[in-house]
Coordinates of C-alpha atoms and ligand atoms in Angstrom, one line a residue:
M1234 CA 109.4 53.2 58.2
M1235 CA 112.7 52.7 56.3
A1236 CA 111.4 54.4 53.2
N1237 CA 110.1 57.3 55.3
L1238 CA 113.5 57.7 57.0
Q1239 CA 115.2 57.7 53.6
R1240 CA 112.9 60.4 52.2
F1241 CA 113.5 62.4 55.3
G1242 CA 117.3 62.0 54.7
V1243 CA 117.0 63.2 51.1
L1244 CA 114.9 66.2 52.2
L1245 CA 117.5 67.1 54.8
V1246 CA 120.3 67.0 52.3
I1247 CA 118.5 69.3 49.9
L1248 CA 117.7 71.8 52.7
F1249 CA 121.3 71.7 53.8
L1250 CA 122.7 72.3 50.3
G1251 CA 120.3 75.1 49.7
D1252 CA 121.5 76.8 52.8
F1253 CA 125.0 77.5 51.5
V1254 CA 126.1 80.8 50.3
E1255 CA 127.3 80.9 46.8
S1256 CA 129.1 84.1 46.1
I1257 CA 132.4 82.5 45.2
K1258 CA 131.1 80.2 42.5
W1259 CA 132.0 82.7 39.9
L1260 CA 135.6 81.5 40.5
S1261 CA 134.7 78.8 38.0
L1262 CA 135.2 81.4 35.3
Q1263 CA 138.9 80.4 35.6
H1264 CA 138.1 77.5 33.3
S1265 CA 135.8 79.2 30.9
H1266 CA 136.2 80.3 27.3
L1267 CA 133.1 82.5 27.3
Q1268 CA 133.1 85.1 24.5
W1269 CA 131.5 88.0 26.4
N1270 CA 131.2 90.2 23.3
L1271 CA 129.7 87.5 21.0
S1272 CA 126.0 88.3 21.6
L1273 CA 126.6 92.0 21.2
A1274 CA 128.2 91.8 17.8
S1275 CA 127.1 88.7 16.1
H1276 CA 123.4 88.7 16.9
P1277 CA 122.4 92.3 16.2
G1278 CA 118.7 92.6 16.8
R1279 CA 118.7 89.9 19.4
G1280 CA 120.5 91.9 21.9
I1281 CA 122.0 90.6 25.2
R1282 CA 118.7 90.4 27.0
S1283 CA 117.3 87.8 24.7
G1284 CA 118.0 84.7 26.6
T1285 CA 119.7 81.6 25.4
S1286 CA 122.8 82.8 23.7
S1287 CA 123.6 85.6 26.2
P1288 CA 127.0 85.0 27.9
C1289 CA 125.5 86.2 31.1
T1290 CA 122.8 83.5 30.9
I1291 CA 125.5 80.9 30.3
A1292 CA 127.4 82.2 33.2
R1293 CA 124.3 81.9 35.4
R1294 CA 123.7 78.3 34.2
R1295 CA 127.2 76.9 34.0
Y1296 CA 129.6 79.2 35.9
G1297 CA 127.7 79.7 39.2
F1298 CA 126.6 83.3 38.8
V1299 CA 123.8 84.0 41.2
K1300 CA 120.9 86.1 40.1
Q1301 CA 122.3 89.4 41.2
Q1302 CA 125.6 88.7 39.4
A1303 CA 123.9 87.8 36.2
K1304 CA 121.9 91.0 36.4
L1305 CA 125.1 93.0 36.9
C1306 CA 126.6 91.1 34.0
R1307 CA 123.8 92.0 31.6
H1308 CA 124.0 95.6 32.8
S1309 CA 127.8 95.9 32.1
V1310 CA 129.0 92.9 30.1
E1311 CA 132.1 94.8 29.0
V1312 CA 133.4 94.4 32.6
M1313 CA 133.1 90.7 32.5
P1314 CA 136.4 89.8 30.8
H1315 CA 138.1 91.5 33.8
V1316 CA 136.0 89.5 36.2
Q1317 CA 137.1 86.4 34.4
A1318 CA 140.8 87.5 34.7
A1319 CA 140.2 88.0 38.5
A1320 CA 139.0 84.4 38.8
V1321 CA 142.2 83.2 37.3
L1322 CA 144.3 85.5 39.4
A1323 CA 142.5 84.5 42.7
A1324 CA 142.9 80.8 41.9
D1325 CA 146.6 81.1 40.8
T1326 CA 147.5 83.2 43.8
C1327 CA 145.8 80.8 46.3
R1328 CA 147.4 77.7 44.7
T1329 CA 150.8 79.3 44.7
V1330 CA 150.7 80.5 48.3
F1331 CA 149.5 77.1 49.6
R1332 CA 151.4 74.9 47.1
Q1333 CA 153.5 73.2 49.6
R1334 CA 151.0 72.8 52.4
R1335 CA 148.7 70.0 53.5
W1336 CA 145.7 72.0 52.3
N1337 CA 146.9 73.3 49.0
C1338 CA 143.9 75.2 47.7
S1339 CA 143.1 72.6 45.0
S1340 CA 139.4 72.9 45.9
I1341 CA 139.3 76.4 44.4
G1342 CA 139.6 74.7 41.0
M1343 CA 136.4 72.6 41.5
A1344 CA 134.1 75.7 41.5
P1345 CA 131.2 76.0 40.9
V1346 CA 131.0 72.8 42.9
L1347 CA 132.4 73.6 46.3
P1348 CA 133.7 70.9 48.5
P1349 CA 133.0 71.1 52.3
D1350 CA 136.3 72.8 53.1
L1351 CA 134.9 75.9 51.3
T1352 CA 131.4 75.7 52.7
R1353 CA 131.8 74.9 56.4
A1354 CA 133.0 78.5 57.1
T1355 CA 136.5 77.2 57.8
R1356 CA 139.8 79.1 58.0
E1357 CA 140.6 78.0 54.5
Q1358 CA 137.3 79.3 53.3
A1359 CA 138.1 82.7 54.9
Y1360 CA 141.3 82.9 52.9
V1361 CA 139.5 82.0 49.6
Y1362 CA 136.8 84.7 50.2
A1363 CA 139.4 87.3 51.1
I1364 CA 141.7 86.5 48.1
S1365 CA 138.8 86.5 45.7
S1366 CA 137.5 89.8 46.9
A1367 CA 141.1 91.2 46.8
A1368 CA 141.8 89.8 43.3
L1369 CA 138.6 91.3 41.9
T1370 CA 139.5 94.6 43.4
Y1371 CA 143.0 94.4 42.0
T1372 CA 141.9 93.5 38.5
M1373 CA 139.3 96.2 38.4
A1374 CA 141.6 98.9 39.8
R1375 CA 144.2 98.0 37.1
A1376 CA 141.6 97.9 34.4
C1377 CA 140.6 101.4 35.3
S1378 CA 144.1 102.8 35.2
S1379 CA 145.1 101.1 32.0
G1380 CA 142.1 102.5 30.2
G1381 CA 140.4 99.2 29.7
L1382 CA 137.0 100.3 31.0
H1383 CA 134.8 103.2 30.0
Q1384 CA 133.1 103.3 33.5
C1385 CA 136.3 104.4 35.3
T1386 CA 139.6 106.1 34.8
C1387 CA 142.7 106.8 36.8
A1388 CA 142.3 107.3 40.6
A1389 CA 141.5 110.7 41.9
K1390 CA 144.6 112.5 43.1
P1391 CA 145.2 112.0 46.9
A1392 CA 143.7 114.8 48.9
A1393 CA 146.9 115.3 51.0
A1394 CA 149.7 117.4 49.4
P1395 CA 152.9 115.5 48.7
A1396 CA 155.2 115.3 51.7
G1397 CA 157.7 118.1 51.8
G1398 CA 156.6 119.3 48.4
Q1399 CA 159.3 117.2 46.8
F1400 CA 157.0 116.0 44.0
Q1401 CA 153.6 116.5 42.5
W1402 CA 150.7 114.1 42.1
G1403 CA 150.3 113.1 38.5
G1404 CA 150.5 110.0 36.3
C1405 CA 147.7 107.5 36.6
G1406 CA 146.9 105.8 39.9
D1407 CA 145.2 102.4 40.2
N1408 CA 141.5 103.2 40.9
V1409 CA 141.0 101.2 44.0
Q1410 CA 138.0 103.3 45.1
W1411 CA 136.0 102.4 42.0
A1412 CA 137.2 98.8 42.2
V1413 CA 136.0 98.4 45.8
Q1414 CA 132.6 99.7 44.9
F1415 CA 132.4 97.2 42.0
A1416 CA 133.5 94.2 44.2
R1417 CA 130.9 95.2 46.8
R1418 CA 128.2 95.0 44.2
F1419 CA 129.4 91.8 42.6
I1420 CA 130.3 89.8 45.7
D1421 CA 128.9 91.4 48.8
N1422 CA 125.4 91.9 47.5
V1423 CA 125.0 88.2 47.2
E1424 CA 126.2 87.6 50.7
K1425 CA 123.9 90.3 52.1
H1426 CA 121.0 88.7 50.5
A1427 CA 122.1 85.4 52.1
L1428 CA 122.5 87.1 55.4
E1429 CA 118.9 88.2 55.3
K1430 CA 117.9 84.6 54.7
R1431 CA 120.2 83.7 57.7
S1432 CA 122.4 81.5 55.6
N1433 CA 125.1 79.5 57.1
G1434 CA 128.4 81.5 57.3
A1435 CA 127.2 84.5 55.3
A1436 CA 128.3 87.0 57.9
A1437 CA 131.7 85.5 58.1
N1438 CA 132.1 85.6 54.3
L1439 CA 131.0 89.2 54.2
H1440 CA 133.5 90.1 56.9
N1441 CA 136.4 88.2 55.1
N1442 CA 135.5 89.9 51.8
R1443 CA 136.0 93.2 53.5
V1444 CA 139.3 92.1 55.0
G1445 CA 140.5 91.2 51.5
R1446 CA 139.7 94.6 50.1
K1447 CA 141.1 96.4 53.2
V1448 CA 144.5 94.7 52.6
M1449 CA 144.3 95.9 49.0
V1450 CA 143.7 99.5 50.0
E1451 CA 146.4 99.4 52.6
S1452 CA 148.9 98.0 50.1
L1453 CA 148.8 101.0 47.9
R1454 CA 152.1 102.7 47.6
T1455 CA 153.6 105.7 46.0
Q1456 CA 155.4 105.2 42.6
C1457 CA 157.3 108.0 40.9
K1458 CA 158.7 109.1 37.6
C1459 CA 161.4 111.7 37.0
H1460 CA 161.2 114.3 34.3
G1461 CA 163.9 116.8 33.4
V1462 CA 166.9 117.3 31.2
S1463 CA 169.0 114.2 30.7
G1464 CA 168.0 112.2 33.8
S1465 CA 168.0 115.0 36.2
C1466 CA 165.0 114.8 38.5
N1467 CA 163.8 118.4 38.3
I1468 CA 160.2 117.4 38.2
K1469 CA 159.0 114.3 39.9
T1470 CA 155.4 113.1 39.5
C1471 CA 154.0 110.4 41.7
W1472 CA 150.8 108.3 41.9
R1473 CA 149.4 105.5 44.1
A1474 CA 149.8 102.0 42.7
L1475 CA 149.1 98.4 43.8
P1476 CA 152.0 95.9 44.4
A1477 CA 152.1 92.5 42.7
M1478 CA 149.3 90.2 43.7
A1479 CA 151.8 87.7 45.2
E1480 CA 152.4 90.3 48.0
I1481 CA 148.7 90.5 48.7
G1482 CA 148.6 86.7 48.8
A1483 CA 151.4 86.6 51.3
R1484 CA 149.8 89.3 53.5
L1485 CA 146.5 87.4 53.6
L1486 CA 148.5 84.2 54.5
E1487 CA 149.6 86.0 57.7
K1488 CA 145.9 86.8 58.4
Y1489 CA 145.0 83.1 57.7
T1490 CA 147.6 82.0 60.3
N1491 CA 146.2 84.5 62.8
A1492 CA 142.5 83.9 62.0
V1493 CA 140.1 83.8 64.9
E1494 CA 137.2 81.6 65.6
V1495 CA 134.0 83.4 66.2
S1496 CA 130.4 82.5 66.7
E1497 CA 127.8 83.1 63.9
G1498 CA 125.9 85.5 66.2
S1499 CA 128.7 87.7 67.2
I1500 CA 130.1 88.2 63.6
A1501 CA 126.6 88.8 62.3
E1502 CA 126.2 91.5 64.9
E1503 CA 129.5 93.0 64.0
V1504 CA 128.8 93.0 60.3
A1505 CA 125.5 94.8 60.9
E1506 CA 127.3 97.4 63.0
E1507 CA 129.8 98.0 60.2
R1508 CA 126.9 99.1 58.1
A1509 CA 125.7 101.5 60.8
P1510 CA 129.0 102.7 62.3
K1511 CA 129.4 104.8 65.5
K1512 CA 127.9 102.0 67.5
A1513 CA 129.7 99.9 70.0
K1514 CA 133.3 99.0 69.6
R1515 CA 134.0 95.9 67.4
A1516 CA 135.7 92.9 68.8
V1517 CA 137.3 91.7 65.6
G1518 CA 137.6 94.7 63.3
T1519 CA 138.6 94.4 59.7
Q1520 CA 142.2 93.4 60.5
L1521 CA 141.5 89.7 61.1
L1522 CA 140.1 86.9 59.1
V1523 CA 137.4 84.9 60.9
Y1524 CA 136.0 81.3 60.8
L1525 CA 133.1 79.5 62.4
S1526 CA 134.3 75.9 62.3
K1527 CA 137.6 74.3 63.1
S1528 CA 139.5 72.7 60.2
P1529 CA 140.6 69.1 60.2
D1530 CA 144.4 68.6 59.9
Y1531 CA 144.0 67.6 56.2
C1532 CA 146.3 64.6 56.8
T1533 CA 143.8 61.8 55.9
K1534 CA 141.1 61.6 53.3
D1535 CA 137.7 62.6 54.6
E1536 CA 135.3 63.8 51.9
A1537 CA 132.7 65.0 54.4
L1538 CA 135.2 67.5 55.6
G1539 CA 136.7 68.4 52.2
S1540 CA 140.1 66.8 53.2
F1541 CA 141.9 65.0 50.4
G1542 CA 144.8 63.7 52.5
T1543 CA 148.5 64.0 51.7
V1544 CA 149.2 60.5 50.4
G1545 CA 151.4 60.8 47.3
R1546 CA 152.3 64.5 47.9
H1547 CA 155.8 65.5 47.2
C1548 CA 157.7 66.7 50.3
N1549 CA 161.1 68.2 51.1
V1550 CA 163.5 66.2 53.3
S1551 CA 165.8 69.0 54.0
S1552 CA 163.4 71.7 55.1
S1553 CA 161.6 72.2 58.4
G1554 CA 158.6 74.2 57.2
P1555 CA 155.1 73.0 56.3
E1556 CA 156.5 71.4 53.1
S1557 CA 158.9 69.2 55.1
C1558 CA 158.3 65.4 54.9
R1559 CA 157.7 65.4 58.6
Q1560 CA 154.9 67.9 58.5
L1561 CA 153.4 67.2 55.1
C1562 CA 153.3 63.5 55.6
C1563 CA 151.9 63.8 59.1
G1564 CA 154.4 61.4 60.6
R1565 CA 153.5 58.5 58.2
G1566 CA 156.8 58.6 56.5
Y1567 CA 157.8 58.9 52.9
R1568 CA 159.3 56.9 50.1
T1569 CA 162.1 58.0 47.8
V1570 CA 161.6 57.8 44.1
V1571 CA 164.4 58.2 41.6
E1572 CA 163.4 60.2 38.7
E1573 CA 165.4 60.1 35.5
K1574 CA 165.2 62.9 33.0
I1575 CA 166.4 62.6 29.5
E1576 CA 167.1 65.9 27.8
R1577 CA 169.0 67.4 24.9
C1578 CA 172.0 69.2 26.2
Q1579 CA 175.4 70.7 25.4
C1580 CA 174.0 72.0 22.1
K1581 CA 176.5 73.4 19.7
F1582 CA 176.3 75.2 16.3
Y1583 CA 178.0 73.7 13.4
D1584 CA 178.8 75.7 10.2
C1585 CA 176.1 78.3 10.2
C1586 CA 173.0 76.4 10.5
Y1587 CA 173.2 73.1 12.3
V1588 CA 172.6 72.5 15.9
K1589 CA 173.9 69.3 17.4
C1590 CA 173.0 68.2 20.9
K1591 CA 174.0 65.4 23.2
I1592 CA 171.5 63.3 25.1
C1593 CA 171.9 63.8 28.9
R1594 CA 170.4 61.7 31.6
T1595 CA 170.0 63.4 34.9
K1596 CA 168.8 61.6 38.0
S1597 CA 167.1 63.3 40.9
Q1598 CA 165.3 62.1 43.9
I1599 CA 161.8 63.0 44.9
Y1600 CA 160.1 62.2 48.1
E1601 CA 156.5 61.0 48.3
C1602 CA 154.3 60.9 51.4
L1603 CA 153.1 57.4 52.3
Ligands
LIG1169 C1 135.4 89.4 20.9 O1 136.7 89.6 21.6 C2 137.7 88.8 21.2 C3 138.9 89.1 22.1 O2 138.5 89.4 23.4 C4 138.1 89.1 19.7 O3 139.1 88.3 19.3 C5 136.9 88.8 18.9 O4 137.1 89.2 17.6 C6 135.6 89.6 19.4 N1 134.5 89.2 18.7 C7 133.6 90.0 18.2 C8 132.5 89.4 17.5 O5 133.7 91.3 18.3
LIG1170 C1 147.2 69.3 46.0 O1 146.7 68.3 46.9 C2 145.9 67.4 46.2 C3 145.3 66.5 47.3 O2 146.2 66.0 48.2 C4 146.8 66.6 45.3 O3 146.0 65.6 44.6 C5 147.4 67.6 44.3 O4 148.3 66.9 43.4 C6 148.1 68.7 45.0 N1 148.6 69.7 44.1 C7 149.8 70.1 44.0 C8 150.2 71.1 43.0 O5 150.7 69.6 44.8
LIG1171 C1 164.0 72.0 50.2 O1 164.2 72.9 51.3 C2 165.5 73.4 51.3 C3 165.6 74.2 52.6 O2 164.5 75.1 52.8 C4 165.7 74.3 50.0 O3 167.0 74.9 50.0 C5 165.5 73.4 48.8 O4 165.6 74.2 47.6 C6 164.2 72.7 48.9 N1 164.1 71.7 47.8 C7 163.1 71.6 46.9 C8 163.2 70.5 45.9 O5 162.2 72.4 46.9

């Protein structure tokens, strides 16, 4: 009886794990040193399709690429260094934005193993999907406009004439249009496949991917350059460019704060309708991030929920935001640690070539959650 029960348990766990959608596992590329060009150049004759040494095969085996992603990789391996850069950008942006909060996006660094906070279709997962999709779009759009890819070039000039005829379209705009198409193929296709298999949370992921790209498109702004004799602005050319990624991260943080809880069924319906527009009005639209399950408060350690707890985290005694000791330590209090730094300081030049410094000790206080 007992043995049977145990076997049943193991079976359940396997089924459950198999049910998760995996399209953000590629974020594990943030830790990789894969040489994408290696198999092309150093094994002529073997080609990139030939199995073991292909970087795409390694990516599939070790860096969480799913089948469709490995296929796309083989088809256009020259794009992959930019995908890798996007993984770094997504992770850095997320960690910076959440640095001082209870949930600080540390789980993104564990990919391709995803802890439960990134598989239960939580609000935090919504942010990670949106920022990943946005970062991939960002990196690709920039790669196009900087001439790094042969598949794409500068963005097409906007259809609308410049306002008031004060400038002309020129320069080289970030090619968001091409980048969005690429991100759809690399990320959304996986999720669509999962949706067909009715995987847990696939519809919410798909929706949040779209929100990330929408924010990107909406953040395009006009940048200009003047031409003319000695600084006069006789001729002005302008193009559409993306802002810094930190700004995108902050915009998505607002959407994280205002995210709405939906049911699996309703968001699946809506995602399906987006593919066939003109149908009934959508409840959520692509302005909001969505989640399916409520998050814990991340105060205490609970591995089943992907909560690491805030014991030992550094807090700020004088602020009142999420990083304050009151909020970060969840009312448990904090202890003060005096940190002494020993540094070289007051350095001076002697004669021509000697530098002499003093040794300075500086004390500062840091506060740690109990
Ligand atoms: C592959 O690319 C790296 C830089 O991305 C370069 O340093 C290296 O020489 C290239 N290797 C080959 C075999 O082309
Ligand atoms: C993020 O949170 C985890 C878990 O509480 C902690 O171990 C880690 O040091 C934190 N990272 C930063 C940069 O504060
Ligand atoms: C703590 O918060 C205050 C007020 O927001 C800020 O001025 C200060 O720089 C913060 N201190 C640290 C160590 O971040």
